[in-house]
Coordinates of C-alpha atoms in Angstrom, one line a residue:
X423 CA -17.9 71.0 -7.1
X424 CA -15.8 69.6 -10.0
X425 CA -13.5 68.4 -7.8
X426 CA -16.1 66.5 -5.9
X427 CA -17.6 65.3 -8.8
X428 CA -14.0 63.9 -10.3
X429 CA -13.8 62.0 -6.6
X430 CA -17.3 60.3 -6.7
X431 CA -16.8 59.4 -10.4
X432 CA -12.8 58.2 -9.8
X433 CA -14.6 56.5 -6.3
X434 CA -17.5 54.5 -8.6
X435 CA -14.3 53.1 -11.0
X436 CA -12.9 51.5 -8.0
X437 CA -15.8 50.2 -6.7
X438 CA -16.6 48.6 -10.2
X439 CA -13.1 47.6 -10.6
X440 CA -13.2 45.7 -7.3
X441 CA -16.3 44.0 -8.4
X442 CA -15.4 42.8 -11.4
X443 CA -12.8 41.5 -9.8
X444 CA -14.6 39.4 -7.7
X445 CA -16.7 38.4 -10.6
X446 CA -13.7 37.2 -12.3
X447 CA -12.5 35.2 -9.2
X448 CA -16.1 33.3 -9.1
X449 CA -16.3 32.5 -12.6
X450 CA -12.7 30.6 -12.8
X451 CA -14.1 28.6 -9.4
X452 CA -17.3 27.8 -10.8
X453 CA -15.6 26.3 -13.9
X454 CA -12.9 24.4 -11.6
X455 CA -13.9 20.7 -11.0
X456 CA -16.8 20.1 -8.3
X457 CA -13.6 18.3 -5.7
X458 CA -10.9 20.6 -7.0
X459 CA -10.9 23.0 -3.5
X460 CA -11.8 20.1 -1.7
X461 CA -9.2 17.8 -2.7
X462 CA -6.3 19.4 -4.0
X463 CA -4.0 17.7 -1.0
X464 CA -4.7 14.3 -0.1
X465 CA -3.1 12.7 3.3
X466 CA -0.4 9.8 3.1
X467 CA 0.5 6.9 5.6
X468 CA 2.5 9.8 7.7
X469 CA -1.0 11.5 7.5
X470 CA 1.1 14.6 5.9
X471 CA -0.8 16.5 3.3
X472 CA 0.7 16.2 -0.3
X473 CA -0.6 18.2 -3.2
X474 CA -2.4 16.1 -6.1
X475 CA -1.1 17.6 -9.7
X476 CA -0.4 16.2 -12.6
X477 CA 2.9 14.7 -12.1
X478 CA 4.9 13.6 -14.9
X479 CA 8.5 12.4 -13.1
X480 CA 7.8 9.7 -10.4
X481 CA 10.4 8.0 -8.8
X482 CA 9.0 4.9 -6.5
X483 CA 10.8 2.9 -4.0
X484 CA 8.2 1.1 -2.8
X485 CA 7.2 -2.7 -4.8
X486 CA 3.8 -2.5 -3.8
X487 CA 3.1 1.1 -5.2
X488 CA 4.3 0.3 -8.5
X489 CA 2.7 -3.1 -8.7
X490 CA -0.6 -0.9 -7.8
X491 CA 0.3 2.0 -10.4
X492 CA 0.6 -1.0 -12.9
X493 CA -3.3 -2.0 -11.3
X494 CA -4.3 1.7 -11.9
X495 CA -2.8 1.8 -15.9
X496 CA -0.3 4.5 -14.8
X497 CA 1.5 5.5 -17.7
X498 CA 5.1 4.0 -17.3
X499 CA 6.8 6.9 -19.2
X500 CA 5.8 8.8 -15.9
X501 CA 7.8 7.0 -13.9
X502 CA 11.6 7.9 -14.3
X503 CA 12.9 6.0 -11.5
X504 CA 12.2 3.2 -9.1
X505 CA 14.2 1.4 -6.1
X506 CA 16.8 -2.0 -7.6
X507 CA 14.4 -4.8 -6.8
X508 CA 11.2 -3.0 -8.8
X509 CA 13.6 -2.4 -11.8
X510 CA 14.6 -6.3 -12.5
X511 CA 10.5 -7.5 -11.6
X512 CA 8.5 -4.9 -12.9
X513 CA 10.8 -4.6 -16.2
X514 CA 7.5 -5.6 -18.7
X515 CA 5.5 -2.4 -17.3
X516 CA 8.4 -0.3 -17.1
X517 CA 10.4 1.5 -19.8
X518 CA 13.9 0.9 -21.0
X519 CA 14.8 4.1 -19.7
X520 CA 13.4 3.8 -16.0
X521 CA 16.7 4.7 -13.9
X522 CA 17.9 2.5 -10.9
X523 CA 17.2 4.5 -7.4
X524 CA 19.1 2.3 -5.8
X525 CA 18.4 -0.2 -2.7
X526 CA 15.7 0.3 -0.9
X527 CA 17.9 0.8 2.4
X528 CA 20.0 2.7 0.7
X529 CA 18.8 4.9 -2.4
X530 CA 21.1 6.8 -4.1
X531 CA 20.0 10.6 -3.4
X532 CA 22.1 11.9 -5.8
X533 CA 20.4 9.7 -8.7
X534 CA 17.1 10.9 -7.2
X535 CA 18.4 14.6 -7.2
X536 CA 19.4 14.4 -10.6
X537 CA 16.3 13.6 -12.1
X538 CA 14.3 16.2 -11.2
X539 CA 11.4 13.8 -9.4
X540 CA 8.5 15.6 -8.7
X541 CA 7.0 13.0 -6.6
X542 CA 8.8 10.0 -5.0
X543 CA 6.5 7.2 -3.4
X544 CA 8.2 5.8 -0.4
X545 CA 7.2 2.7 2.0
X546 CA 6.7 3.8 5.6
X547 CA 9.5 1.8 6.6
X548 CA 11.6 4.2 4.8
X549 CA 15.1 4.9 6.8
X550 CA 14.7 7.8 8.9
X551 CA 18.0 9.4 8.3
X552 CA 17.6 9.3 4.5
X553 CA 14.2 10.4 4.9
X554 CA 15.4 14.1 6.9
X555 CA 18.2 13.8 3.2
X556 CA 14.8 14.3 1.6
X557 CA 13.0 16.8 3.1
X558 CA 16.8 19.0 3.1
X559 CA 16.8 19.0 -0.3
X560 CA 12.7 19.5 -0.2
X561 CA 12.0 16.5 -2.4
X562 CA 8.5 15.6 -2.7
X563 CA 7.7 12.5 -1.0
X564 CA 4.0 10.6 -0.4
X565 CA 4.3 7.6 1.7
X566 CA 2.8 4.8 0.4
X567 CA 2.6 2.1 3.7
X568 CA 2.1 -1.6 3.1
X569 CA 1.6 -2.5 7.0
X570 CA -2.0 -0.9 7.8
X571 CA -2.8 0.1 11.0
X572 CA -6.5 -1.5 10.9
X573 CA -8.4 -3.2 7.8
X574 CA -10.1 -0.1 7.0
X575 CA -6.8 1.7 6.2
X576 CA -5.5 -0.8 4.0
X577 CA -8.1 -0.1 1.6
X578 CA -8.3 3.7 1.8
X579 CA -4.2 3.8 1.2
X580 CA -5.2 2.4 -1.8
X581 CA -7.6 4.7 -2.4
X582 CA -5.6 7.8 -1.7
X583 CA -2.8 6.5 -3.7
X584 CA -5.1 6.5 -6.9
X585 CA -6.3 10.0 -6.0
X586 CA -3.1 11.5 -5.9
X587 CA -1.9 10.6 -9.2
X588 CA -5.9 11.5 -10.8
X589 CA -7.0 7.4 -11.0
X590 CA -9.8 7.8 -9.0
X591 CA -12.4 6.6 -11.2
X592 CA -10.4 3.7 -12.5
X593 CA -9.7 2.7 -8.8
X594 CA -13.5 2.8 -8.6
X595 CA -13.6 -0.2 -11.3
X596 CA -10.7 -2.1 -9.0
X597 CA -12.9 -2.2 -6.0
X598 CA -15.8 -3.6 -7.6
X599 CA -13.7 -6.6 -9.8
X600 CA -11.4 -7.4 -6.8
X601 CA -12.1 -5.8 -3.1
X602 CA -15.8 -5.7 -3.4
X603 CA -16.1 -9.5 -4.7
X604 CA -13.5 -11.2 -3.0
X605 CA -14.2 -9.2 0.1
X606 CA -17.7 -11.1 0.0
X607 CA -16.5 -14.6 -0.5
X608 CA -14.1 -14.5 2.1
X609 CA -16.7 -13.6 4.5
X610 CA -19.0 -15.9 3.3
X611 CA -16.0 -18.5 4.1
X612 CA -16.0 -17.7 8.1
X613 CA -19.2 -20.8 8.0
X614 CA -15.8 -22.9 7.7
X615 CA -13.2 -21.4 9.3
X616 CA -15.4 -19.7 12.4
X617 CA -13.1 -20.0 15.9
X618 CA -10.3 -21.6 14.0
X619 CA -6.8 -20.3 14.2
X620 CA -3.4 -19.3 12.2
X621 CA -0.2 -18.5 12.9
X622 CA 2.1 -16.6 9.6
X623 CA 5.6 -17.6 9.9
X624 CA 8.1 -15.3 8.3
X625 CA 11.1 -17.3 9.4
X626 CA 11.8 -20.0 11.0
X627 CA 15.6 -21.7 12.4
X628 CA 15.8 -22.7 16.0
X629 CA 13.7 -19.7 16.8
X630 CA 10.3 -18.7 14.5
X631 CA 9.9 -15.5 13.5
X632 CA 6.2 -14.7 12.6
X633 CA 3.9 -11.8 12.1
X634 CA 2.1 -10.1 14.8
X635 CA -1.6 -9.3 15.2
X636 CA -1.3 -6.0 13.2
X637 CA -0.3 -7.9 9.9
X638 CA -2.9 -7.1 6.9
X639 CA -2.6 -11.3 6.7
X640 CA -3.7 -11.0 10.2
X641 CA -6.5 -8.4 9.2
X642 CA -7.6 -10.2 5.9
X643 CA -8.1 -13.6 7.7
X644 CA -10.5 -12.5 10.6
X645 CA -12.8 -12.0 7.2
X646 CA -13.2 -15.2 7.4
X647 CA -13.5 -15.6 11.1
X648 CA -10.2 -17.1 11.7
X649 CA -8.5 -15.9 14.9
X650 CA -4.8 -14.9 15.3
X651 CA -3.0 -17.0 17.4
X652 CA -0.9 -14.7 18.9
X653 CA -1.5 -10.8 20.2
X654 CA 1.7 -9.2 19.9
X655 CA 2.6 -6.7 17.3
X656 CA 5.0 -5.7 14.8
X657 CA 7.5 -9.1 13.9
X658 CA 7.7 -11.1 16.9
X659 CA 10.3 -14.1 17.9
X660 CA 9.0 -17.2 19.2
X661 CA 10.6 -20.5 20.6
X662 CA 9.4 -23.7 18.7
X663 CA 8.1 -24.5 22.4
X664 CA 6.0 -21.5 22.2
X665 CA 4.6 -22.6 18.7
X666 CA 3.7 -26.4 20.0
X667 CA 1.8 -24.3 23.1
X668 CA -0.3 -22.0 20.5
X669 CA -0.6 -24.7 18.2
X670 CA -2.7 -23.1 15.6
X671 CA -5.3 -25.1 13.0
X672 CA -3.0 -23.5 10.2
X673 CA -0.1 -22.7 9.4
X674 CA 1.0 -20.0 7.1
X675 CA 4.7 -20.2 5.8
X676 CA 5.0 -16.2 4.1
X677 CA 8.6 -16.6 2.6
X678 CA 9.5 -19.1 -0.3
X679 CA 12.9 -19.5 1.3
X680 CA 12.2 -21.3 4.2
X681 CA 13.2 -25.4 3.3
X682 CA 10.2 -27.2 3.5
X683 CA 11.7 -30.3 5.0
X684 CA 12.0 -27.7 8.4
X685 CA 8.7 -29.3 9.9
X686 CA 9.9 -33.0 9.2
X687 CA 11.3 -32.7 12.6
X688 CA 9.0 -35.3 14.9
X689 CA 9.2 -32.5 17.5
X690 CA 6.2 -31.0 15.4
X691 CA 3.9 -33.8 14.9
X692 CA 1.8 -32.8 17.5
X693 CA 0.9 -29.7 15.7
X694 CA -2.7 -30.0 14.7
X695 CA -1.6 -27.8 11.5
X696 CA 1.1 -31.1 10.7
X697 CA -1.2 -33.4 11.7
X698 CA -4.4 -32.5 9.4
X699 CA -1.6 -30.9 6.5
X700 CA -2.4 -27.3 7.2
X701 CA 0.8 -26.0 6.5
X702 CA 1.0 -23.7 3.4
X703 CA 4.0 -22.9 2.0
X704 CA 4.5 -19.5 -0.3
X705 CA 5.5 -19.7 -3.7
X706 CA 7.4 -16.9 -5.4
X707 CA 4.4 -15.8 -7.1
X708 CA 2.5 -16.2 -3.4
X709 CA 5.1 -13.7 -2.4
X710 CA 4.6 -11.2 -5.1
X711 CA 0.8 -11.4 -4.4
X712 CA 0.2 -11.7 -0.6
X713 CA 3.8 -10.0 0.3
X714 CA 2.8 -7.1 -1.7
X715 CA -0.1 -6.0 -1.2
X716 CA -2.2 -4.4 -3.7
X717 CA -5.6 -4.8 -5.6
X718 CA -5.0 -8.8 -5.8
X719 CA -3.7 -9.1 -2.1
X720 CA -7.9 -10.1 -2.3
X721 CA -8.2 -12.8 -4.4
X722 CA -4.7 -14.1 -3.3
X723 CA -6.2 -14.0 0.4
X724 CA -9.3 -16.3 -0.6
X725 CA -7.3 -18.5 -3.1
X726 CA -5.2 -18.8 0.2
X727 CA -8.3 -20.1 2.1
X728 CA -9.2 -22.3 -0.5
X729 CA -6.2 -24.8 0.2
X730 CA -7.2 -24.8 4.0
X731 CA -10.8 -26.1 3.5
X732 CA -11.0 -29.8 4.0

């Protein structure tokens, strides 16, 4: 009997052990934040999942990112390390003691190793090979892409690239001053620009090099109802023939480099873009707004459509 009694008794411990347990395990949940469960990974351009903590050693190779972590008040002392183009133009937001990663081509991996990065924001453009180099030594990567696959996604990379480093709420106050705003007077522009056409030009010698259909430039100007003039994707080569057969109501030059004296050549006069001086050509500063797209890319986009109206 005492035996039994010692077993029902040593039984009722377990069972109250096991419950208090549980107990335990809801309490710490129901003090954890509402979207902690929910959100604790959050997807990149590669849609792979990567985990949202507190990180404190960021390396970036990737303009755009780092012109947006500037957006999002990211503190600088955060990031340790960042690609050799980002280092000499972003050297006002970054500290003294931000470390060179490298080209963005060509990073130098045992830079990146050395400093212990617990997250490093990559374009999706990023070279494959040095890409697997990553993933060998299981270095934590997010990739941050500046060529979005529709209009929609250009926004929400923005959006999941303030969620992963914990800047949701002051993305929230981004989208209202910027992307809500300027959204709206773009579209409000399409009573002007309905049916017409443009054409980017990235390049431009004895053949053109433009932007296809899939551009975010693309993307931001049907806002204003302006059709693309061509429908290939990705960075496509035309013949100056095949520009004088699309001949588009603007023209959009995206590179500061490109000699503006390159469309003095009669051959172009028929061009209703050289005809009614619809040509724009980018300044350094267009670059840095329009070529790397962030919270601003907005506003650029509608100052852009400013020059265009008659």
């Amino acid at each position: 009997m005492c035996i039994k009694m010692k077993k029902n008794i040593f039984n009722n411990i377990k069972i109250a052990i096991v419950c208090l347990f549980f107990i335990l395990i809801l309490s710490i949940i129901s003090i954890l934040p509402a979207n902690a469960s929910e959100n604790a990974f959050i997807q990149d351009s590669l849609n792979r999942k990567v985990a949202i903590l507190p990180y404190n050693r960021i390396g970036i190779i990737n303009p755009a990112a780092i012109k947006t972590f500037r957006f999002l008040e990211v503190k600088p002392e955060n990031i340790v390390g960042v690609d050799s183009f980002s280092i000499k133009f972003y050297k006002d937001y970054l500290t003294t003691s931000t470390v060179n990663l490298g080209d963005f081509n060509n990073p130098n991996l045992e830079i990146i190793l050395s400093l212990k990065i617990d997250l490093l924001i990559l374009d999706q453009s990023f070279p494959i090979n040095k890409l697997k180099d990553l993933e060998k030594f299981n270095i934590n990567y997010f990739v941050y892409s500046t060529s979005a696959e529709n209009y929609d996604t250009l926004i929400s990379s923005l959006h999941n690239l303030s969620i992963l480093v914990s800047k949701e709420e002051k993305y929230n106050l981004l989208y209202k001053d910027f992307i809500q705003i300027y959204e709206k007077k773009i579209r409000e522009t399409s009573t002007i620009f309905k049916d017409k056409t443009a054409l980017s030009i990235v390049w431009a010698d004895k053949s053109i090099m433009v932007a296809g259909c899939d551009s975010y430039l693309a993307y931001m100007l049907a806002l204003a109802g302006i059709k693309y003039s061509i429908l290939e994707k990705g960075w496509v080569q035309i013949s100056i023939e095949t520009l004088l057969k699309l001949n588009p109501d603007f023209i959009i030059v995206a590179t500061a480099d490109l000699d503006k004296s390159y469309f003095s050549n009669p051959i172009f006069k028929s061009l209703k873009a050289y005809k009614n001086k619809k040509i724009y050509f980018f300044s350094k500063e267009d670059e840095n707004i329009l070529l790397q797209p962030s919270f601003d890319l907005w506003k650029g986009i509608y100052e852009l459509l400013l020059k265009f109206k008659d």
